[in-house]
Amino acid sequence: MRIDVINPNTTASMTAAIGHAAQAVAAPGTRIVATQPSFGAPSIEGHHDEVWGAAGVTEQVRLGQAAGADAFVIACFGDPGLAAARELASGPVIGIAEAAFHCASMLATGFSVVTTLTRTCVIAEHLVVQYGFERTCRGIHGTDIAVLELEDPASDAYGRILASARDALARDRSGAIVLGCAGMADLCRRLQQALGVPVVDGVVAAVKLAESLVSLGLGTSKAGDYARPLPKTYVGLAAPHGPVAN
Amino acid sequence: MRIDVINPNTTASMTAAIGHAAQAVAAPGTRIVATQPSFGAPSIEGHHDEVWGAAGVTEQVRLGQAAGADAFVIACFGDPGLAAARELASGPVIGIAEAAFHCASMLATGFSVVTTLTRTCVIAEHLVVQYGFERTCRGIHGTDIAVLELEDPASDAYGRILASARDALARDRSGAIVLGCAGMADLCRRLQQALGVPVVDGVVAAVKLAESLVSLGLGTSKAGDYARPLPKTYVGLAAPHGPVAN
Amino acid sequence: MRIDVINPNTTASMTAAIGHAAQAVAAPGTRIVATQPSFGAPSIEGHHDEVWGAAGVTEQVRLGQAAGADAFVIACFGDPGLAAARELASGPVIGIAEAAFHCASMLATGFSVVTTLTRTCVIAEHLVVQYGFERTCRGIHGTDIAVLELEDPASDAYGRILASARDALARDRSGAIVLGCAGMADLCRRLQQALGVPVVDGVVAAVKLAESLVSLGLGTSKAGDYARPLPKTYVGLAAPHGPVAN
Amino acid sequence: MRIDVINPNTTASMTAAIGHAAQAVAAPGTRIVATQPSFGAPSIEGHHDEVWGAAGVTEQVRLGQAAGADAFVIACFGDPGLAAARELASGPVIGIAEAAFHCASMLATGFSVVTTLTRTCVIAEHLVVQYGFERTCRGIHGTDIAVLELEDPASDAYGRILASARDALARDRSGAIVLGCAGMADLCRRLQQALGVPVVDGVVAAVKLAESLVSLGLGTSKAGDYARPLPKTYVGLAAPHGPVAN
Amino acid sequence: MRIDVINPNTTASMTAAIGHAAQAVAAPGTRIVATQPSFGAPSIEGHHDEVWGAAGVTEQVRLGQAAGADAFVIACFGDPGLAAARELASGPVIGIAEAAFHCASMLATGFSVVTTLTRTCVIAEHLVVQYGFERTCRGIHGTDIAVLELEDPASDAYGRILASARDALARDRSGAIVLGCAGMADLCRRLQQALGVPVVDGVVAAVKLAESLVSLGLGTSKAGDYARPLPKTYVGLAAPHGPVAN
Amino acid sequence: MRIDVINPNTTASMTAAIGHAAQAVAAPGTRIVATQPSFGAPSIEGHHDEVWGAAGVTEQVRLGQAAGADAFVIACFGDPGLAAARELASGPVIGIAEAAFHCASMLATGFSVVTTLTRTCVIAEHLVVQYGFERTCRGIHGTDIAVLELEDPASDAYGRILASARDALARDRSGAIVLGCAGMADLCRRLQQALGVPVVDGVVAAVKLAESLVSLGLGTSKAGDYARPLPKTYVGLAAPHGPVAN
């Protein structure tokens, strides 16, 4: 089974780290292909970055679909381009926010999200409502750590995230933590040990969900809202990205 | 006052028609600038088209903002790129779905939406929830008229939309109709006369809301979630679209 | 165009101030008629005052409708009598709470309300739910300034409202402020300057929305729930207020 | 114990019938005082009638409170003036829609409402949301029987209500019927026998709830939103109705 | 009229106290039969205890139904076994959480719950959502008093509950208190006097609601979801509990 | 890894069939232990059966936990005893309704449930609300096939379920089907082929979710609401089931 894990930003070191985390949890027969768009933003930290990240996701899903990917993971906590990716793909497409919310809701009656910039909290809030977790998600907490700081050992990202998570558990009366950025994947185990509650990273959660669905013979529904995009001639810089007939 | 009305698709005749409808209702001092992105899809009929429409919207808001636009209207019923556009703009940005929902909710206790392809109904459904109209919007009805058919006199779009609206009013016990596509703007008055209830077109509604907010000295909040995008170097085909420092 | 701005209380100085604020934002062709009922309470500060304010609103809408008003604004933050007024009117009827909520929701992802007596917060809370803004309105804050104190320069109403608004923005993580009383209209610009975020006054917002709808040929739906009241003989002190056949 | 059952309309025969139904279920020690306002509409069939009915309710609660009533029932299915009445009263105040919804929700997992004019359905819909029964109330059905027709044997009200209730049970998959008008009280037992499911009339339900609360020493909370109305000088025809200091 | 008040735990002193509280408020013609299951947990303080409490409730309802009980009260704040009990019973079955929520919502616009162990708050939270009180219930507060401590004079349960209730009223801006455990019934009046707001105990509230429904000729709907359990042969220790044909 | 799949009813042939379906999708290193309680009902078709099924689930989780199970699946569509099981278990516990809802929501924007007896639909409805799928689940359809009929080739269960699913897809505008009974597991693939949309069986979905969580080192949160049950002496037939100290 081949799962394409798409980092919607253009920072290669982050793509590599995400791919590494994904491969570490993959089943023996699963090949992880970690990719990033050929264009876009070095990090996704707001609605504008997200729009271009979503466009980049469609590029990679189109290419992955042609190359025979069995499933896709969108490795950015806002799940940019998720619905469009589902139109393009035959197999399942899983966003990491979605994956983390679903898993956390099966481990505790309430969870808290610890994320990067406070300005991105509203993106998670909208997903929480859209996905139906408004009663299970008890709080979303910005740490004001920039996405790319996560890769910088000097940033003390771990300490700041740990403190924020501790505070969230107490204030929100939560039983689990969801990590609100793909770049936090490698802190997950360490945080779980320190906090004594389940800490859910969306990247690895999404990989396992994608594997699960594929192994059950389940793909994206092609009847209705996620039917393949109508073939169209796109123009300008979007010209290579126009949907073609199957 | 200058209001940029952005058609997120690349069909020039539709941009012209939208601009015409917008100018017809504008106040004496308002200049309507109807634009379309330099790239993207000829019509927006699904999530994939929307992603690229959203990217196109950011291009036009960036250019309009530089050129001194006082407000923006996003003239596609899915309101693609609305949040990103608000990050970029100082003045108000209004989506036509949003505008139509708000206006209809002040005219009737319940309204129904009549739109184009059934596959796009889910986009409107998500907006209804996101904007808080799940109790006021009593039904969303696809006519399976393609967006570009609306411009074709041979398509009998008017008759089919009229029939669908009649049916919706009775079945949903609604008091008003919302037109679910920017391309339906010129059918609005005729439908209102035939149906005897308010028929709300989002394009003209959005223009008046934008004018209203500007005249009250109200713009998009720059404190918090709609703060200007962080300056970043975008790469690849997105390179010209990276946010720069103010 | 004639817009009747109805102050549901009986304090003439407040009616004048509201009328002044309304006229200041009206379009060149718009005539504002500021009115107040011939009966009722000097200020609306609870459910009992509201009931009588609502009755007073019906009086003024009936008279305004007969006199050819094109639209109505109900200038009290509880929107008393809104549905009844819509039954009576052909043109649009806009409540100022409603107007402020709709406008604020287009300028920020979340807003806070600053109002007068804490005991009236629940009225705003109920409207927030009824109108669908439970996710956008992040807090309602009483200042315990009485409505008529707002007109008294010695009350330091401005300073207390400013402090409450500052606190609300921080605590609620909001991007805009809604003023929760018609009597706060003249503080709006000054507060906006001090706070650096959009501050929405419902009186002027409602005037612009009413103008917008009228200019688009949109009135209250007469099909269904807002159909004209059935003609009936009212008795006792209500005798002059019974609905007559059209 | 004295319970004032207030018919918000001015039709004396209906007041008598309601009083009779109430007395029939009252406990031995309970005295039912059936009243109606000295002013208002002969029947409540829309928002405008409701506004004046609410004003009338305040008159009767004020008088009843002075006369030592232990509790109040508002005997009109829209519960007009309920919050204002609670400000005025020390004891409990129960609306009949509220009473019927609460009781029905304890007898079946879902219930349907059968009411009079279709145009009043929206009033019940708003109450259902406000009171939190949107998941328990599965349908609201207008029969287009006018309120005063209910007293006319020639109207075949019983047959039409029975047919509507039968249809509602099947279509809504409901287990109980709520009667949506105080004037239907005397049809209740007969309908229950014919339908084989619980049929809840709000008048008698409210009387028993009021008795229950009084006997438990529970009255309306005077701390907060239902605190006594601030003393004020009302003017014009409302002059006799201004709240006075306790 | 016979009302069986079922204490789902197996502590006889608590059953006696509950029965005493229930009888104290019962109408002259009402006989209270206080019972407890022949098996189960000495106190219900979590989901596991609840499961076995629910099984015990079915035992007692089956026996009570055979013995001619007219109604049932489930005297544990999680309302364990409520739906199953309704399948078994002809008359009404009322849970004490349900009863308390319904009553409190008629006395104040918002109420707070004060309960025993913090770990049980989530049970109340789920009931609040299920019953539709998410907007009326403004807070649920654990005191971390164990259920059986309530009977121990040395525990200062009264003082701790009073302090928690005072704090809840202020923090939640509530107008009434709901006691979150059947074992708190005898503190109710004293707390109400000290707090000056309505304090609702579910045991007595449920008894009065049950009496009310029975006196109105209303029982559990046998059409649909609460139809009698299908007759089945249960095995093992459940063998005596299998539903038999009527 | 050992996963205990618990059939909450006592029909051994159904336990075997469920175990078979579970093993068929398990990963190479996963051992499925299919169990059933030593007591209870032969099928779960209502609230009363559920109560006893929940008690049986606690027995099997307690035993499985002692025997070293890494995770548990509750193989009955009402997820009976889920919260209690989570208190007992260290590893994850997944209900099959929950599993099916989560998976279906990642494959289509809306799904429909096809289940057995109509009287059990309300159980699924309550879970849909509790788990947050009220916007994704577009319909729940009873076929009135009894649970044990599913094992009877003469019942034409397949044909009736297929017809109901076809009807549901069209009426609900859904893109996927969820099978509402553990006994339907072996019809899943055949239905998917016939319908051309994803058909989700909860048994296999839950097995893969359980495997996923275990492989990620995630178990049930022991901090807060799912903390281990307090040790207590249970009495009567429940005596063997009392929680003991760890």
XYZ file of N, CA, C and O in Angstrom, chain F residues 7-56:
200
model
N -19.227 -9.366 21.891
C -20.618 -9.358 21.453
C -21.481 -9.237 22.708
O -21.502 -10.160 23.522
N -22.187 -8.155 22.895
C -22.935 -7.977 24.156
C -24.149 -8.894 24.281
O -24.764 -8.914 25.341
N -24.505 -9.616 23.231
C -25.610 -10.554 23.429
C -25.056 -11.968 23.640
O -23.848 -12.190 23.581
N -25.937 -12.921 23.884
C -25.481 -14.243 24.331
C -25.648 -15.329 23.255
O -25.639 -16.520 23.567
N -25.786 -14.904 22.011
C -25.966 -15.865 20.931
C -24.597 -16.257 20.366
O -23.945 -15.466 19.669
N -24.202 -17.493 20.669
C -22.838 -17.914 20.347
C -22.551 -17.909 18.854
O -21.443 -17.569 18.416
N -23.519 -18.236 18.044
C -23.261 -18.245 16.598
C -22.949 -16.836 16.104
O -22.129 -16.644 15.207
N -23.599 -15.854 16.690
C -23.331 -14.474 16.293
C -21.949 -14.041 16.777
O -21.221 -13.355 16.054
N -21.575 -14.456 17.966
C -20.224 -14.159 18.457
C -19.173 -14.738 17.513
O -18.178 -14.071 17.170
N -19.420 -15.957 17.071
C -18.470 -16.601 16.167
C -18.378 -15.851 14.848
O -17.281 -15.612 14.317
N -19.512 -15.471 14.309
C -19.519 -14.758 13.029
C -18.795 -13.418 13.154
O -18.014 -13.018 12.275
N -19.036 -12.717 14.244
C -18.362 -11.434 14.477
C -16.851 -11.650 14.605
O -16.047 -10.916 14.034
N -16.478 -12.683 15.359
C -15.057 -12.970 15.523
C -14.403 -13.279 14.188
O -13.271 -12.845 13.908
N -15.110 -13.994 13.364
C -14.605 -14.350 12.045
C -14.385 -13.103 11.184
O -13.335 -12.916 10.556
N -15.388 -12.238 11.177
C -15.265 -10.991 10.410
C -14.108 -10.155 10.930
O -13.349 -9.556 10.155
N -13.952 -10.113 12.243
C -12.879 -9.308 12.841
C -11.508 -9.865 12.478
O -10.591 -9.135 12.089
N -11.374 -11.185 12.594
C -10.068 -11.791 12.304
C -9.681 -11.587 10.843
O -8.514 -11.396 10.520
N -10.697 -11.600 9.979
C -10.419 -11.477 8.538
C -9.728 -10.166 8.176
O -9.019 -10.083 7.168
N -9.933 -9.109 8.970
C -9.317 -7.822 8.637
C -8.140 -7.485 9.554
O -7.479 -6.450 9.363
N -7.895 -8.325 10.550
C -6.850 -8.001 11.514
C -5.466 -8.064 10.875
O -5.239 -8.827 9.928
N -4.557 -7.270 11.389
C -3.173 -7.283 10.911
C -2.511 -8.593 11.325
O -2.981 -9.266 12.254
N -1.429 -8.969 10.659
C -0.749 -10.241 10.960
C -0.516 -10.445 12.460
O -0.844 -11.494 13.000
N -0.010 -9.464 13.144
C 0.305 -9.675 14.560
C -0.861 -9.566 15.523
O -0.658 -9.590 16.730
N -2.077 -9.410 15.018
C -3.227 -9.182 15.896
C -3.989 -10.475 16.161
O -4.350 -11.190 15.226
N -4.236 -10.754 17.451
C -5.056 -11.900 17.803
C -6.424 -11.389 18.243
O -6.532 -10.579 19.163
N -7.464 -11.838 17.573
C -8.835 -11.465 17.924
C -9.380 -12.501 18.908
O -9.329 -13.696 18.643
N -9.882 -12.034 20.048
C -10.584 -12.923 20.975
C -12.044 -12.489 20.984
O -12.376 -11.421 21.494
N -12.888 -13.299 20.386
C -14.316 -12.957 20.335
C -15.006 -13.543 21.554
O -14.902 -14.741 21.815
N -15.688 -12.699 22.304
C -16.315 -13.170 23.533
C -17.752 -12.705 23.621
O -18.199 -11.858 22.850
N -18.449 -13.256 24.602
C -19.815 -12.807 24.901
C -19.979 -12.948 26.405
O -19.285 -13.735 27.051
N -20.878 -12.165 26.989
C -21.074 -12.255 28.448
C -21.627 -13.620 28.845
O -22.216 -14.338 28.025
N -21.448 -13.955 30.108
C -22.005 -15.198 30.636
C -23.488 -15.047 30.953
O -24.131 -15.983 31.402
N -24.020 -13.864 30.728
C -25.436 -13.609 31.053
C -25.975 -12.543 30.111
O -25.202 -11.823 29.479
N -27.298 -12.469 30.040
C -27.913 -11.392 29.271
C -28.930 -11.858 28.260
O -29.538 -12.922 28.424
N -29.097 -11.083 27.206
C -30.158 -11.281 26.221
C -29.604 -11.894 24.941
O -28.466 -11.616 24.562
N -30.406 -12.685 24.252
C -29.948 -13.331 23.013
C -29.784 -12.323 21.867
O -29.114 -12.632 20.873
N -30.393 -11.168 21.985
C -30.214 -10.102 20.978
C -30.554 -8.783 21.655
O -31.293 -8.764 22.634
N -29.977 -7.721 21.143
C -30.163 -6.402 21.765
C -31.082 -5.594 20.853
O -30.656 -5.135 19.787
N -32.322 -5.454 21.268
C -33.296 -4.789 20.401
C -34.148 -3.787 21.171
O -35.353 -3.721 20.981
N -33.527 -3.024 22.014
C -34.271 -2.031 22.775
C -33.453 -1.616 23.977
O -32.352 -2.137 24.226
N -33.983 -0.663 24.735
C -33.242 -0.099 25.864
C -33.029 -1.127 26.979
O -31.992 -1.143 27.631
N -34.035 -1.965 27.226
C -33.921 -2.939 28.307
C -32.830 -3.947 27.991
O -31.966 -4.240 28.830
N -32.848 -4.479 26.786
C -31.777 -5.395 26.374
C -30.410 -4.710 26.509
O -29.423 -5.346 26.906
N -30.356 -3.450 26.176
C -29.092 -2.697 26.228
C -28.530 -2.605 27.634
O -27.315 -2.674 27.822
N -29.416 -2.360 28.603
C -28.949 -2.239 29.984
C -28.225 -3.517 30.402
O -27.136 -3.469 30.975
N -28.821 -4.642 30.064
C -28.205 -5.904 30.461
C -27.007 -6.246 29.599
O -26.039 -6.851 30.065
N -27.059 -5.821 28.336
C -25.877 -5.970 27.492
C -24.701 -5.161 28.037
O -23.556 -5.615 28.029
N -24.983 -3.956 28.528
C -23.925 -3.121 29.099
C -23.288 -3.794 30.309
O -22.064 -3.792 30.473
N -24.149 -4.386 31.155
C -23.613 -5.093 32.325
C -22.716 -6.242 31.867
O -21.621 -6.461 32.404
N -23.173 -6.975 30.856
C -22.364 -8.064 30.325
C -21.035 -7.571 29.762
O -19.996 -8.234 29.896
